[in-house]
């Protein structure tokens, strides 16, 4: 069996105050198949919580998060340093992250120094220039500047270049384009794609936008109120959703949108929120589901294979089908062969 980069085992996160942001999520990422995995769902579905758990910034209420087989809550100093280097993040707000008094050079020099990535200044400078070029920025127009002298799109690409310096294995990108001008989004998504294809970095692309998820990702995981509704091959799920919740989401995007160019104005997941009939014990979607059955309100459905081997859906409509063994949707993200050999 190949090595697992990240392995979430039955992870639940309940915040003080009672909100269950993630409810028994199992999801692994294979080290040998660098891919772009979208985590999609409307606001409040638990996407950011999932990203923060993967980064080790939040601890699980129950379950474990492993990186290369090590529980990230129990790593020793050396393991933690390696983890901090190999798992990088970019966040939504490209304005908030950087101290406005430091030039881009300084912002990029810090990780090089902290992780001893270069042996001298010249080497550090070359690394910075290479990283900037890789994300489509011109070093001569970027170094020497202050962050406020750059556009939101340039700043997000600089954040990607900074992450790239550390040669990460995994990049958590939480809504990286949602605060950036529509006209500049494509450049960021292209940079994400390049980081994946040229540098073999697995990208967890967290988004509430199904159109960009469709264009940039290989796989998708659809979250609703902290539970996985449907997961697997992005083409199968967006073109032919099986879970009633995914069908509702996709139904709210006009079809031609999927063929639009990246970065034009985006199709945002925006459907009516109604928690009044929300099921506390059964399927989270039962209160809004057009196909709801009595059992849906009693216990949450497992993940079934509704059709071929490309995706799973947590829905009793597929009760006569096989259940995903081990509950780990990551097995669908590793390779199609693994899924077929079930
Ligand atoms: N620090 C926190 N304390 C309490 N509740 C939180 C906290 N962070 C997130 N939540 C709640 O957890 C749920 C999931 O939030 P989040 O992961 O931010 O969702 P998303 O990124 O999909 O919008 C929401 O109901 C949110 O209000
Ligand atoms: Mg979020």
XYZ file of C-alpha atoms and ligand atoms in Angstrom:
370
model
C 0.000 0.000 0.000
C 1.241 3.443 -0.816
C 1.939 6.026 1.845
C -0.802 8.324 3.044
C 0.158 11.962 3.227
C -2.832 13.009 5.264
C -5.282 10.705 6.969
C -8.343 11.927 8.821
C -9.942 9.083 10.728
C -13.497 9.608 11.968
C -12.815 13.231 12.789
C -15.437 15.214 14.658
C -15.009 18.852 15.643
C -17.447 20.353 18.087
C -16.848 23.964 19.069
C -17.575 25.433 22.470
C -21.210 26.429 22.291
C -22.139 23.129 20.716
C -21.752 23.616 16.955
C -20.638 20.383 15.348
C -18.589 21.775 12.462
C -17.340 18.367 11.304
C -19.188 15.150 11.988
C -17.265 11.900 11.683
C -15.247 12.687 8.553
C -12.821 10.097 7.185
C -10.683 11.242 4.342
C -7.148 10.340 3.321
C -4.758 11.773 0.746
C -2.382 9.462 -1.052
C 1.230 10.622 -1.297
C 1.729 9.040 -4.725
C -1.083 10.680 -6.656
C -0.727 14.463 -6.365
C -4.110 15.843 -7.286
C -6.388 18.804 -6.784
C -9.211 17.971 -4.424
C -12.043 20.453 -4.022
C -13.842 20.739 -0.706
C -17.137 22.399 -1.583
C -20.269 23.364 0.256
C -22.218 26.406 1.232
C -21.153 28.785 3.976
C -20.995 27.129 7.408
C -20.667 23.591 6.051
C -17.311 23.069 7.796
C -14.859 23.646 4.939
C -12.540 26.019 6.796
C -12.683 23.829 9.901
C -11.562 20.866 7.780
C -8.653 22.906 6.385
C -7.586 24.110 9.839
C -7.706 20.556 11.193
C -5.492 19.380 8.324
C -3.033 22.174 9.167
C -3.012 21.184 12.823
C -4.387 24.610 13.838
C -7.447 22.993 15.430
C -7.565 19.757 17.375
C -10.216 17.113 16.866
C -12.933 16.572 19.480
C -12.762 12.914 18.538
C -10.944 10.950 15.871
C -7.354 11.465 14.687
C -5.493 13.411 12.032
C -2.327 11.703 10.808
C 0.398 13.140 8.590
C 2.627 10.477 7.029
C 1.326 8.079 9.640
C 2.026 10.356 12.637
C -0.749 11.788 14.781
C -0.266 15.527 14.289
C -1.349 16.200 17.851
C 1.520 14.055 19.154
C 4.439 14.944 16.888
C 7.887 15.542 18.304
C 9.820 18.696 17.416
C 11.558 17.323 14.359
C 8.352 15.786 12.981
C 6.462 18.983 13.608
C 9.052 21.089 11.756
C 8.861 18.747 8.778
C 5.054 18.891 8.874
C 5.092 22.702 9.066
C 7.274 22.799 5.991
C 5.465 20.189 3.921
C 1.930 21.425 4.569
C 1.398 25.017 3.462
C -1.672 27.218 3.287
C -3.082 30.202 1.474
C -6.183 31.910 2.766
C -9.018 33.997 1.473
C -7.841 37.485 2.272
C -4.672 38.465 0.415
C -4.600 41.790 2.281
C -4.656 40.502 5.837
C -1.656 38.203 5.830
C 1.308 40.494 5.389
C 2.800 43.185 7.512
C 2.439 46.291 5.331
C 5.822 47.622 6.478
C 7.784 44.736 5.010
C 8.712 44.439 1.382
C 7.915 41.300 -0.573
C 11.603 40.339 -0.329
C 11.451 40.149 3.445
C 8.176 38.211 3.409
C 9.814 35.595 1.217
C 13.175 35.582 3.017
C 11.656 34.610 6.341
C 10.565 31.050 5.446
C 13.841 30.475 3.573
C 15.753 31.425 6.723
C 13.450 29.615 9.157
C 13.623 26.346 7.275
C 17.260 26.821 6.157
C 16.312 26.408 2.518
C 19.341 28.268 1.130
C 23.022 28.375 2.096
C 23.663 31.993 1.096
C 21.956 35.212 0.014
C 22.499 34.628 -3.673
C 20.926 31.198 -3.492
C 18.001 32.603 -1.514
C 17.492 35.303 -4.122
C 17.492 32.729 -6.922
C 14.957 30.587 -5.073
C 12.683 33.588 -4.635
C 12.949 34.538 -8.283
C 12.232 30.986 -9.429
C 9.200 30.698 -7.166
C 7.803 34.021 -8.405
C 8.308 33.023 -12.032
C 6.563 29.709 -11.351
C 3.370 31.482 -10.324
C 3.521 33.889 -13.264
C 5.018 36.910 -11.485
C 8.015 38.878 -12.743
C 10.688 39.034 -10.037
C 11.879 42.465 -11.186
C 8.347 43.831 -10.802
C 7.663 42.089 -7.507
C 10.806 42.158 -5.370
C 11.451 45.529 -3.804
C 7.742 46.287 -3.609
C 5.398 46.530 -0.676
C 2.303 44.287 -0.614
C -0.002 47.293 -0.981
C 1.639 48.105 -4.286
C 0.357 44.830 -5.714
C -3.101 43.778 -6.836
C -5.093 41.180 -4.904
C -4.360 38.671 -7.630
C -0.616 39.363 -7.510
C -0.629 39.139 -3.729
C -2.364 35.750 -3.784
C 0.185 34.505 -6.311
C 2.964 35.838 -4.081
C 1.426 33.815 -1.239
C 1.594 30.757 -3.501
C 5.207 31.543 -4.408
C 6.057 31.831 -0.720
C 4.458 28.436 -0.062
C 6.270 26.968 -3.059
C 9.669 27.995 -1.630
C 9.292 25.306 1.001
C 8.597 22.590 -1.580
C 5.423 21.494 0.188
C 3.643 18.209 -0.427
C 0.240 19.573 0.446
C -1.257 23.012 -0.048
C -4.471 24.002 1.692
C -6.045 26.817 -0.326
C -9.084 28.160 1.511
C -11.224 30.308 -0.830
C -8.088 31.731 -2.496
C -10.006 33.568 -5.214
C -13.183 34.688 -3.489
C -11.860 38.136 -2.495
C -9.973 38.725 -5.701
C -11.326 40.605 -8.722
C -13.057 38.285 -11.171
C -10.650 39.316 -13.916
C -7.646 38.171 -11.859
C -8.986 34.845 -10.601
C -7.840 32.791 -13.564
C -4.185 33.656 -12.925
C -4.420 32.262 -9.381
C -6.230 29.104 -10.448
C -3.680 28.567 -13.205
C -0.912 28.915 -10.623
C -2.619 26.304 -8.415
C -2.837 23.976 -11.380
C 0.841 24.515 -12.157
C 1.878 23.851 -8.560
C 0.027 20.557 -8.784
C 1.253 19.452 -12.205
C 4.850 20.726 -12.204
C 5.741 20.429 -8.544
C 3.575 17.421 -7.625
C 1.833 19.285 -4.846
C -1.539 18.004 -3.712
C -3.951 20.912 -3.415
C -6.967 20.967 -1.151
C -9.026 23.616 -2.915
C -11.643 24.856 -0.455
C -14.432 26.751 -2.171
C -18.108 27.616 -2.219
C -17.872 27.981 -5.978
C -18.691 24.887 -7.996
C -17.633 26.346 -11.331
C -13.997 26.893 -10.390
C -14.048 23.589 -8.477
C -15.146 21.859 -11.651
C -12.468 23.496 -13.772
C -9.479 23.156 -11.492
C -10.020 19.912 -9.548
C -9.719 16.207 -10.155
C -11.889 15.182 -7.227
C -14.527 16.821 -5.092
C -15.926 16.374 -1.635
C -19.339 17.933 -0.993
C -19.911 18.935 2.625
C -23.230 19.810 4.212
C -23.401 20.770 7.874
C -20.190 18.922 8.640
C -21.083 15.694 6.843
C -19.921 14.370 3.489
C -22.875 14.158 1.120
C -21.083 13.052 -2.026
C -17.429 12.571 -2.948
C -15.307 11.326 -5.814
C -14.539 12.157 -9.417
C -15.381 15.803 -10.144
C -16.597 15.138 -13.682
C -19.088 12.470 -12.545
C -20.370 14.513 -9.638
C -20.806 17.863 -11.359
C -22.088 16.460 -14.650
C -24.352 13.861 -13.055
C -24.905 14.447 -9.327
C -26.522 11.552 -7.449
C -27.093 12.920 -3.951
C -30.266 15.041 -3.701
C -28.246 17.799 -2.011
C -25.657 17.894 -4.789
C -28.480 17.884 -7.318
C -29.919 20.938 -5.606
C -26.539 22.706 -5.695
C -25.845 21.874 -9.320
C -29.405 22.752 -10.260
C -28.722 26.282 -9.057
C -25.899 26.737 -11.607
C -26.980 27.496 -15.153
C -25.459 24.767 -17.319
C -23.463 26.908 -19.742
C -21.511 28.145 -16.706
C -19.481 24.982 -16.660
C -18.025 25.797 -20.040
C -17.072 29.316 -19.140
C -13.504 30.422 -18.855
C -11.968 30.429 -15.395
C -12.295 33.513 -13.348
C -15.338 35.067 -14.931
C -17.957 35.821 -12.355
C -18.528 32.723 -10.375
C -21.511 30.522 -9.642
C -21.760 30.663 -5.914
C -23.508 28.038 -3.877
C -26.411 30.046 -2.592
C -29.500 28.143 -1.660
C -32.099 28.783 0.940
C -31.093 27.989 4.489
C -33.752 26.326 6.600
C -32.664 24.821 9.880
C -36.150 24.486 11.344
C -36.622 20.946 10.093
C -33.004 19.924 10.415
C -32.569 16.344 11.508
C -30.488 16.030 14.671
C -29.903 12.291 14.469
C -30.437 11.227 10.871
C -29.328 12.636 7.539
C -28.506 16.352 7.889
C -30.331 17.042 4.646
C -33.532 15.188 5.554
C -35.464 18.362 6.385
C -34.952 19.772 2.901
C -34.813 16.602 0.847
C -37.511 15.997 -1.779
C -36.951 12.219 -1.438
C -37.000 12.029 2.364
C -38.009 8.691 3.897
C -38.730 7.789 7.530
C -35.344 6.118 8.042
C -33.538 9.297 6.958
C -34.634 10.901 10.224
C -33.462 7.993 12.359
C -29.806 7.451 11.501
C -27.353 9.024 9.048
C -26.902 7.000 5.852
C -23.495 5.438 5.128
C -21.624 6.201 1.907
C -22.917 4.036 -0.934
C -21.587 3.524 -4.454
C -24.615 4.745 -6.426
C -23.465 3.799 -9.913
C -19.942 3.164 -11.132
C -16.846 3.263 -8.967
C -16.089 6.926 -9.337
C -18.013 8.375 -6.423
C -19.977 7.704 -3.290
C -23.120 9.323 -1.909
C -24.469 9.304 1.631
C -28.121 8.608 0.832
C -30.620 5.791 1.465
C -31.821 6.090 -2.130
C -28.846 3.817 -2.858
C -29.465 1.384 -0.041
C -29.478 -1.593 -2.372
C -25.911 -0.722 -3.474
C -22.629 -1.553 -1.791
C -21.282 0.562 1.062
C -17.834 2.196 0.806
C -15.589 0.008 2.948
C -13.868 1.819 5.807
C -15.885 5.009 5.317
C -12.790 6.766 3.863
C -13.704 8.895 0.846
C -9.985 9.409 0.172
C -9.813 5.948 -1.377
C -11.742 7.465 -4.286
C -9.149 10.215 -4.673
C -6.160 7.922 -4.923
C -6.654 6.355 -8.288
C -9.527 4.996 -10.255
C -7.893 1.577 -10.077
C -8.193 1.403 -6.311
C -11.876 2.128 -6.529
C -12.515 -0.426 -9.274
C -10.728 -3.130 -7.324
C -13.048 -2.793 -4.342
N -14.065 29.106 16.394
C -15.352 28.750 16.282
N -16.149 28.726 17.376
C -17.450 28.351 17.291
N -18.052 27.981 16.143
C -17.310 27.989 15.014
C -15.931 28.377 15.023
N -15.448 28.285 13.763
C -16.476 27.871 12.992
N -17.595 27.682 13.742
C -18.889 27.187 13.253
O -18.669 25.932 12.643
C -19.442 25.801 11.463
C -18.541 25.564 10.274
O -17.777 26.732 10.049
P -16.665 26.822 8.910
O -15.756 25.653 9.008
O -16.065 28.157 8.988
O -17.556 26.692 7.582
P -17.264 27.160 6.081
O -15.808 27.403 5.932
O -17.758 26.020 5.253
O -18.087 28.387 5.859
C -20.278 27.058 11.347
O -21.534 26.803 11.933
C -19.482 28.050 12.173
O -20.321 29.034 12.702
Mg -14.756 29.033 5.238
